[in-house]
Coordinates of C-alpha atoms in Angstrom, one line a residue:
M1250 CA 0.0 0.0 0.0
R1251 CA 3.0 2.3 0.6
Y1252 CA 3.9 2.1 -3.0
A1253 CA 0.4 3.0 -4.1
L1254 CA 0.3 6.1 -1.9
I1255 CA 3.7 7.3 -3.1
F1256 CA 2.6 6.8 -6.7
L1257 CA -0.6 8.8 -6.2
F1258 CA 1.2 11.6 -4.3
Y1259 CA 3.5 12.2 -7.3
C1260 CA 0.6 12.1 -9.7
L1261 CA -1.2 14.8 -7.6
Q1262 CA 1.9 17.0 -7.9
I1263 CA 1.9 16.6 -11.6
A1264 CA -1.8 17.5 -11.8
A1265 CA -1.3 20.7 -9.7
M1266 CA 1.6 21.9 -11.9
A1267 CA -0.3 21.2 -15.2
Q1268 CA -3.6 22.9 -13.9
T1269 CA -5.7 20.1 -15.3
T1270 CA -9.1 18.8 -14.4
V1271 CA -8.5 16.2 -11.6
G1272 CA -10.6 13.2 -10.7
F1273 CA -10.1 10.7 -7.9
E1274 CA -11.8 7.3 -8.3
P1275 CA -11.3 4.5 -5.7
F1276 CA -12.6 1.1 -6.8
A1277 CA -13.1 -2.4 -5.6
G1278 CA -13.4 -5.5 -7.7
Y1279 CA -13.0 -9.2 -8.2
H1280 CA -9.9 -10.7 -9.8
F1281 CA -10.4 -13.9 -11.8
A1282 CA -7.1 -15.7 -11.6
P1283 CA -6.1 -17.9 -14.5
N1284 CA -5.0 -20.9 -12.3
R1285 CA -5.4 -22.4 -8.9
I1286 CA -2.8 -22.9 -6.1
E1287 CA -0.6 -25.7 -7.3
K1288 CA -0.2 -27.5 -3.9
T1289 CA -3.8 -27.3 -2.6
G1290 CA -6.0 -26.7 -5.7
E1291 CA -7.5 -23.7 -3.9
S1292 CA -9.0 -21.0 -6.1
M1293 CA -6.9 -17.8 -6.3
N1294 CA -9.9 -15.6 -7.2
R1295 CA -10.0 -12.7 -4.8
F1296 CA -11.6 -9.3 -4.1
C1297 CA -9.2 -6.5 -4.9
Y1298 CA -8.9 -2.7 -4.5
G1299 CA -7.3 0.3 -5.9
A1300 CA -7.6 3.9 -7.0
D1301 CA -7.3 6.0 -10.1
L1302 CA -6.2 9.6 -10.6
V1303 CA -7.6 11.1 -13.8
L1304 CA -6.2 14.1 -15.5
D1305 CA -7.7 15.8 -18.6
K1306 CA -7.8 19.2 -20.3
S1307 CA -10.4 20.4 -22.8
E1308 CA -7.6 22.1 -24.8
W1309 CA -6.4 18.6 -25.8
I1310 CA -9.5 18.1 -28.1
P1311 CA -10.1 20.1 -31.3
Q1312 CA -13.3 22.0 -31.4
S1313 CA -14.4 20.1 -34.5
L1314 CA -14.4 16.8 -32.5
I1315 CA -16.2 18.4 -29.6
N1316 CA -18.9 19.4 -32.1
S1317 CA -19.2 16.0 -33.9
H1318 CA -18.8 13.7 -30.8
G1319 CA -20.9 15.6 -28.2
S1320 CA -18.1 16.9 -25.9
P1321 CA -15.9 13.8 -25.3
T1322 CA -13.1 14.1 -22.9
F1323 CA -9.5 13.0 -23.4
G1324 CA -6.9 12.6 -20.7
F1325 CA -4.7 10.2 -18.7
R1326 CA -5.7 7.6 -16.2
L1327 CA -3.1 6.8 -13.5
R1328 CA -4.0 3.5 -11.8
A1329 CA -2.7 1.8 -8.6
A1330 CA -4.2 -1.6 -7.7
G1331 CA -3.5 -4.4 -5.3
I1332 CA -4.1 -7.8 -6.8
R1333 CA -4.6 -10.3 -4.0
P1334 CA -3.1 -12.4 -2.8
L1335 CA -0.4 -9.7 -2.7
D1336 CA 2.5 -12.1 -2.1
T1337 CA 1.7 -13.8 -5.4
F1338 CA 0.4 -11.0 -7.7
G1339 CA 1.6 -7.9 -6.0
Y1340 CA 0.6 -4.4 -7.2
S1341 CA -0.2 -3.0 -10.6
F1342 CA 0.6 0.5 -11.7
A1343 CA -0.7 1.8 -15.0
I1344 CA -0.5 5.0 -17.1
M1345 CA -3.2 4.9 -19.8
P1346 CA -4.4 7.5 -22.2
Q1347 CA -8.2 7.5 -22.1
L1348 CA -11.3 8.7 -24.0
E1349 CA -14.7 9.1 -22.5
Q1350 CA -17.6 9.3 -24.9
P1351 CA -21.0 10.7 -23.8
V1352 CA -23.9 8.4 -24.8
F1353 CA -26.7 10.6 -23.4
K1354 CA -27.2 13.7 -21.4
W1355 CA -30.1 14.7 -19.3
K1356 CA -30.1 17.8 -17.1
K1357 CA -27.2 17.3 -14.7
I1358 CA -26.6 13.6 -15.6
A1359 CA -24.5 12.1 -18.4
G1360 CA -24.1 8.4 -19.4
L1361 CA -20.6 7.6 -20.6
V1362 CA -18.5 4.8 -22.1
R1363 CA -14.7 4.8 -21.6
L1364 CA -11.7 3.2 -23.2
A1365 CA -8.3 3.4 -21.7
Y1366 CA -5.2 1.7 -23.3
G1367 CA -1.6 2.0 -22.1
V1368 CA 1.3 0.6 -20.1
N1369 CA 1.0 -1.4 -16.9
G1370 CA 3.9 -2.3 -14.5
N1371 CA 3.7 -5.2 -12.0
T1372 CA 5.7 -5.7 -8.8
K1373 CA 5.3 -9.5 -8.9
V1374 CA 5.8 -11.9 -11.8
Y1375 CA 5.9 -15.6 -12.6
D1376 CA 9.0 -17.5 -11.5
F1377 CA 9.3 -21.3 -11.7
E1378 CA 11.2 -21.5 -8.4
S1379 CA 9.9 -18.7 -6.3
N1380 CA 6.5 -17.6 -7.6
F1381 CA 5.0 -20.6 -9.5
D1382 CA 1.4 -19.8 -8.6
N1383 CA 1.5 -16.5 -10.5
R1384 CA 0.9 -17.8 -14.0
A1385 CA -0.9 -14.6 -14.9
I1386 CA 2.0 -12.3 -15.5
S1387 CA 5.6 -13.1 -16.4
S1388 CA 7.0 -9.7 -17.4
Y1389 CA 7.2 -6.5 -15.3
V1390 CA 6.0 -4.3 -18.1
N1391 CA 2.7 -5.2 -19.9
F1392 CA -0.2 -3.8 -21.9
G1393 CA -3.3 -2.6 -20.0
V1394 CA -6.7 -2.0 -21.4
D1395 CA -9.8 -0.7 -19.5
F1396 CA -13.4 -0.9 -20.8
A1397 CA -16.0 0.9 -18.6
G1398 CA -19.4 2.5 -18.6
G1399 CA -21.1 4.7 -16.0
F1400 CA -22.6 8.0 -15.0
S1401 CA -21.4 11.4 -14.1
I1402 CA -23.6 13.6 -11.9
R1403 CA -23.0 17.3 -11.6
S1404 CA -23.2 18.3 -8.0
G1405 CA -22.3 22.0 -8.2
N1406 CA -20.6 24.5 -10.4
N1407 CA -17.2 22.8 -10.2
N1408 CA -17.9 19.2 -9.0
E1409 CA -19.0 15.9 -10.4
L1410 CA -19.8 12.6 -8.8
R1411 CA -18.9 9.5 -10.9
V1412 CA -20.1 5.9 -10.7
F1413 CA -18.5 3.4 -13.2
T1414 CA -18.2 -0.4 -13.7
G1415 CA -15.6 -1.9 -15.9
L1416 CA -13.2 -4.6 -16.9
Y1417 CA -9.5 -4.2 -16.6
H1418 CA -7.2 -6.6 -18.5
V1419 CA -3.4 -6.8 -18.2
S1420 CA -1.4 -9.0 -20.5
N1421 CA 1.9 -9.0 -22.5
G1422 CA 0.3 -10.3 -25.6
S1423 CA 2.0 -13.7 -25.3
M1424 CA 5.4 -12.2 -25.9
K1425 CA 6.6 -14.0 -22.8
M1426 CA 5.0 -17.0 -21.1
S1427 CA 3.3 -17.7 -18.7
N1428 CA 0.6 -15.2 -19.7
G1429 CA -2.8 -16.0 -18.2
G1430 CA -3.4 -12.3 -17.7
I1431 CA -5.0 -10.2 -15.0
N1432 CA -8.8 -9.8 -15.4
L1433 CA -10.4 -7.5 -12.9
I1434 CA -14.1 -6.6 -12.9
Y1435 CA -14.7 -3.5 -10.7
L1436 CA -17.0 -0.8 -9.4
S1437 CA -15.7 2.7 -8.8
L1438 CA -17.2 5.7 -7.0
G1439 CA -15.3 8.9 -7.6
Y1440 CA -15.2 12.7 -7.6
R1441 CA -14.0 15.1 -10.3
F1442 CA -13.2 18.8 -9.9
S1443 CA -13.3 21.0 -12.9
N1444 CA -13.8 24.7 -13.8
Q1445 CA -17.4 25.8 -14.3
N1446 CA -17.0 26.8 -17.9
K1447 CA -15.8 23.3 -18.9
L1448 CA -18.7 21.7 -17.1
D1449 CA -21.2 24.1 -18.6
Q1450 CA -19.9 23.1 -22.0
F1451 CA -19.9 19.4 -21.3
Y1452 CA -23.5 19.3 -20.0
A1453 CA -24.8 21.5 -22.7
S1454 CA -26.5 20.0 -25.7
R1455 CA -24.5 19.2 -28.9
S1456 CA -23.3 22.1 -30.9
N1457 CA -25.6 23.3 -33.7
S1458 CA -23.3 22.1 -36.4
K1459 CA -24.0 19.5 -39.1
L1460 CA -21.4 17.0 -40.1
H1461 CA -21.0 16.3 -43.8
E1462 CA -18.9 13.3 -44.9
N1463 CA -17.1 13.8 -48.2
Y1464 CA -16.6 10.1 -48.5
R1465 CA -18.3 7.2 -46.7
Y1466 CA -16.5 4.0 -47.7
Y1467 CA -13.0 2.8 -46.8
L1468 CA -10.7 -0.1 -47.7
Q1469 CA -8.0 -0.6 -45.0
I1470 CA -5.1 -3.0 -45.8
L1471 CA -2.6 -3.6 -42.9
P1472 CA 0.3 -6.0 -43.2
F1473 CA 1.7 -7.0 -39.8
I1474 CA 4.3 -8.9 -38.0
A1475 CA 4.1 -10.5 -34.5
N1476 CA 6.3 -12.5 -32.2
R1477 CA 5.0 -14.9 -29.5
E1478 CA 5.8 -17.6 -27.1
I1479 CA 3.6 -20.7 -26.8
G1480 CA 3.7 -23.6 -24.4
Y1481 CA 3.4 -24.4 -20.8
I1482 CA 5.9 -24.0 -17.9
Q1483 CA 9.2 -25.3 -19.3
N1484 CA 8.0 -26.5 -22.7
I1485 CA 8.0 -23.1 -24.3
Q1486 CA 9.0 -22.1 -27.9
R1487 CA 9.2 -18.7 -29.6
F1488 CA 8.5 -17.9 -33.3
W1489 CA 7.5 -15.1 -35.7
I1490 CA 4.1 -14.6 -37.3
S1491 CA 3.1 -12.5 -40.3
G1492 CA 0.0 -11.7 -42.2
V1493 CA -2.4 -9.1 -43.7
T1494 CA -5.7 -7.8 -42.2
T1495 CA -8.1 -6.1 -44.5
A1496 CA -11.4 -4.3 -43.8
F1497 CA -14.0 -2.8 -46.1
Y1498 CA -16.4 -0.6 -44.1
K1499 CA -18.7 2.4 -44.1
K1500 CA -19.0 5.3 -41.7
V1501 CA -22.3 5.0 -39.9
N1502 CA -21.9 8.4 -38.2
S1503 CA -19.2 10.8 -37.2
W1504 CA -17.5 8.3 -34.8
Y1505 CA -18.6 4.8 -35.7
S1506 CA -17.9 2.5 -38.7
L1507 CA -19.1 -0.9 -39.6
G1508 CA -18.1 -3.4 -42.3
L1509 CA -16.5 -6.7 -43.2
G1510 CA -13.0 -8.0 -42.4
A1511 CA -10.8 -10.6 -44.2
D1512 CA -7.5 -11.8 -42.7
F1513 CA -4.6 -13.9 -43.8
F1514 CA -2.0 -15.4 -41.5
L1515 CA 1.3 -17.3 -41.7
D1516 CA 1.0 -18.7 -38.2
A1517 CA 2.2 -22.0 -36.7
S1518 CA 0.1 -21.6 -33.5
P1519 CA -3.0 -23.6 -34.4
V1520 CA -0.8 -26.5 -35.6
I1521 CA 1.3 -26.5 -32.3
K1522 CA -1.9 -26.2 -30.2
S1523 CA -3.3 -29.3 -31.9
K1524 CA -0.2 -31.3 -31.1
D1525 CA 2.2 -30.2 -28.3
S1526 CA 5.2 -32.1 -29.7
V1527 CA 5.3 -30.0 -32.9
I1528 CA 8.3 -27.7 -33.3
A1529 CA 7.5 -24.3 -34.9
S1530 CA 10.4 -24.5 -37.3
T1531 CA 9.2 -27.8 -38.7
V1532 CA 5.7 -26.4 -39.7
H1533 CA 5.9 -25.8 -43.4
I1534 CA 4.4 -22.7 -45.1
G1535 CA 1.3 -24.5 -46.3
Q1536 CA 0.4 -25.6 -42.8
R1537 CA 0.9 -22.0 -41.5
A1538 CA -1.6 -20.5 -44.0
F1539 CA -4.9 -19.5 -42.4
Y1540 CA -7.8 -17.4 -43.7
A1541 CA -10.6 -15.8 -41.8
L1542 CA -13.7 -13.6 -42.4
G1543 CA -15.6 -11.5 -39.9
I1544 CA -17.3 -8.4 -38.8
H1545 CA -15.2 -5.2 -38.5
Q1546 CA -16.2 -2.2 -36.5
Q1547 CA -14.3 0.7 -35.2
Y1548 CA -14.7 3.9 -33.2
E1549 CA -13.0 6.9 -34.7
F1550 CA -11.7 10.0 -33.0
G1551 CA -10.1 12.3 -35.5
R1552 CA -7.1 10.4 -37.0
W1553 CA -7.1 7.9 -34.1
F1554 CA -9.2 4.8 -34.2
F1555 CA -10.1 1.8 -32.0
P1556 CA -11.1 -1.3 -34.0
L1557 CA -13.1 -4.2 -32.4
G1558 CA -13.7 -7.1 -34.7
I1559 CA -14.8 -10.8 -34.4
H1560 CA -13.7 -13.3 -37.0
H1561 CA -14.0 -17.0 -37.8
Y1562 CA -11.3 -19.1 -39.4
L1563 CA -12.2 -20.7 -42.8
N1564 CA -9.7 -23.4 -42.0
N1565 CA -10.6 -26.3 -39.8
T1566 CA -9.2 -25.4 -36.3
A1567 CA -10.1 -26.4 -32.8
E1568 CA -10.6 -22.8 -31.8
P1569 CA -12.1 -21.0 -34.8
V1570 CA -13.3 -17.7 -33.3
Y1571 CA -11.1 -14.8 -32.4
I1572 CA -11.4 -11.1 -31.7
R1573 CA -9.1 -8.1 -32.4
F1574 CA -8.9 -4.7 -30.7
G1575 CA -6.2 -2.1 -30.2
L1576 CA -5.2 1.4 -31.2
G1577 CA -4.4 2.8 -34.6
Y1578 CA -3.6 6.0 -36.4
S1579 CA -4.3 7.0 -40.0
A1580 CA -2.4 9.9 -41.4
K1581 CA -3.9 12.4 -43.9
S1582 CA -1.9 10.8 -46.7
G1583 CA -3.7 7.5 -46.0
F1584 CA -0.8 5.6 -44.4
T1585 CA -2.0 3.8 -41.3
T1586 CA -0.3 2.1 -38.4
G1587 CA -1.3 0.5 -35.2
C1588 CA -0.8 -2.1 -32.4
F1589 CA -3.6 -4.6 -32.1
F1590 CA -4.3 -7.5 -29.8
K1591 CA -5.6 -10.8 -31.2
G1592 CA -7.2 -13.3 -28.8
T1593 CA -8.9 -16.7 -29.4
L1594 CA -12.1 -17.8 -27.7
N1595 CA -11.7 -21.3 -26.3
S1596 CA -14.5 -23.9 -25.9
S1597 CA -15.4 -22.5 -22.5
G1598 CA -15.8 -19.0 -23.8
K1599 CA -12.5 -17.7 -22.2
L1600 CA -10.4 -15.3 -24.2
N1601 CA -6.9 -16.6 -24.7
S1602 CA -4.1 -14.2 -25.7
D1603 CA -2.5 -15.0 -29.1
F1604 CA -0.2 -12.2 -30.0
M1605 CA 0.2 -8.4 -30.6
E1606 CA 0.1 -7.3 -34.3
W1607 CA 2.4 -4.5 -35.2
S1608 CA 0.9 -3.1 -38.4
L1609 CA 1.8 -0.6 -41.1
G1610 CA -0.4 -0.2 -44.2
Y1611 CA -2.8 2.1 -46.1
R1612 CA -6.4 3.2 -45.9
F1613 CA -8.2 4.0 -49.2
N1614 CA -11.3 6.2 -49.6
F1615 CA -13.6 6.2 -52.5
S1616 CA -14.5 9.9 -53.0
G1617 CA -11.1 11.4 -53.6
N1618 CA -11.3 14.1 -50.9
R1619 CA -8.5 13.7 -48.3
N1620 CA -10.3 15.8 -45.6
N1621 CA -12.1 13.5 -43.2
Q1622 CA -14.8 15.9 -42.1
V1623 CA -16.3 19.3 -43.0
F1624 CA -18.5 21.3 -40.7
E1625 CA -21.1 23.7 -41.8
K1626 CA -23.4 25.8 -39.7
Q1627 CA -27.1 24.9 -40.1

């Protein structure tokens, strides 16, 4: 707990110097451990606790996006959490850029959804000799992603009360095993202090501007590479994966797109999973070729985008369904890059980490105008 207090103290100092909006959100939740205690078979699922410090400034968002998205907020979430049992899982500390999107507003109440995605540090990791029961995390630095939804209630000119529930997932994307992951479902009750002008703007109705799209359809082609470990305990092997993800989609509105996805992989993972004795280097290229089709959707925030897709392999595999999400950026020229997590759903419905895709490709549009959005007063 001492480390958590020190962490939050320094974060408060940063907030004071930056003159940002500050929120403090303690939370409690339940950690679903990926394994049981080896010697006794006892479950390691536990109630956990933590606190978030949230920093944001309205100046970080262009006015055009405030008009089109209904006053979203962008900032940074600094998280400190104790994952019990502490002598096994220790503490998690995260720094995550976050985006909160209003879903509805009514008088002094707003409904919000939140996405935060960043870097997580852990004080305890898997070790075969000294910490065998922690098969959730094997690297000190990991990816952290937070999905949440809740309400903010304006309680005065400068104050907000906030109630959220969410899922926090920590993983290294199978770059180092073991990697069962930390999965924490939580409930938070918090307070945010802001200046009156900012809250007046946030709780006001959407700006009287109309968004006109100069083009509506996109084709996105993203070649990628990935590196992963696979195996259990001491029978672990590492290898490279490559492929291409494509998506043809239409913008439904100013921030949401929906379409179809088609993927191609050169990946030895499904072959190795079907037979543990297989060595990755012996899997020939024909066995590595896998194809998939699926539904592609993404949330867009200016040049940044967050894809969330669900796909099904066309090949015959034991685990045919997988999802993909992450964070990408598309430049005005059309060149697009991103880091995306791919995870397979097993027979019990649990999401297993496959790998992190490091992508660089191109996004085509079909109207010829490079400007994504044009605003005109009604």
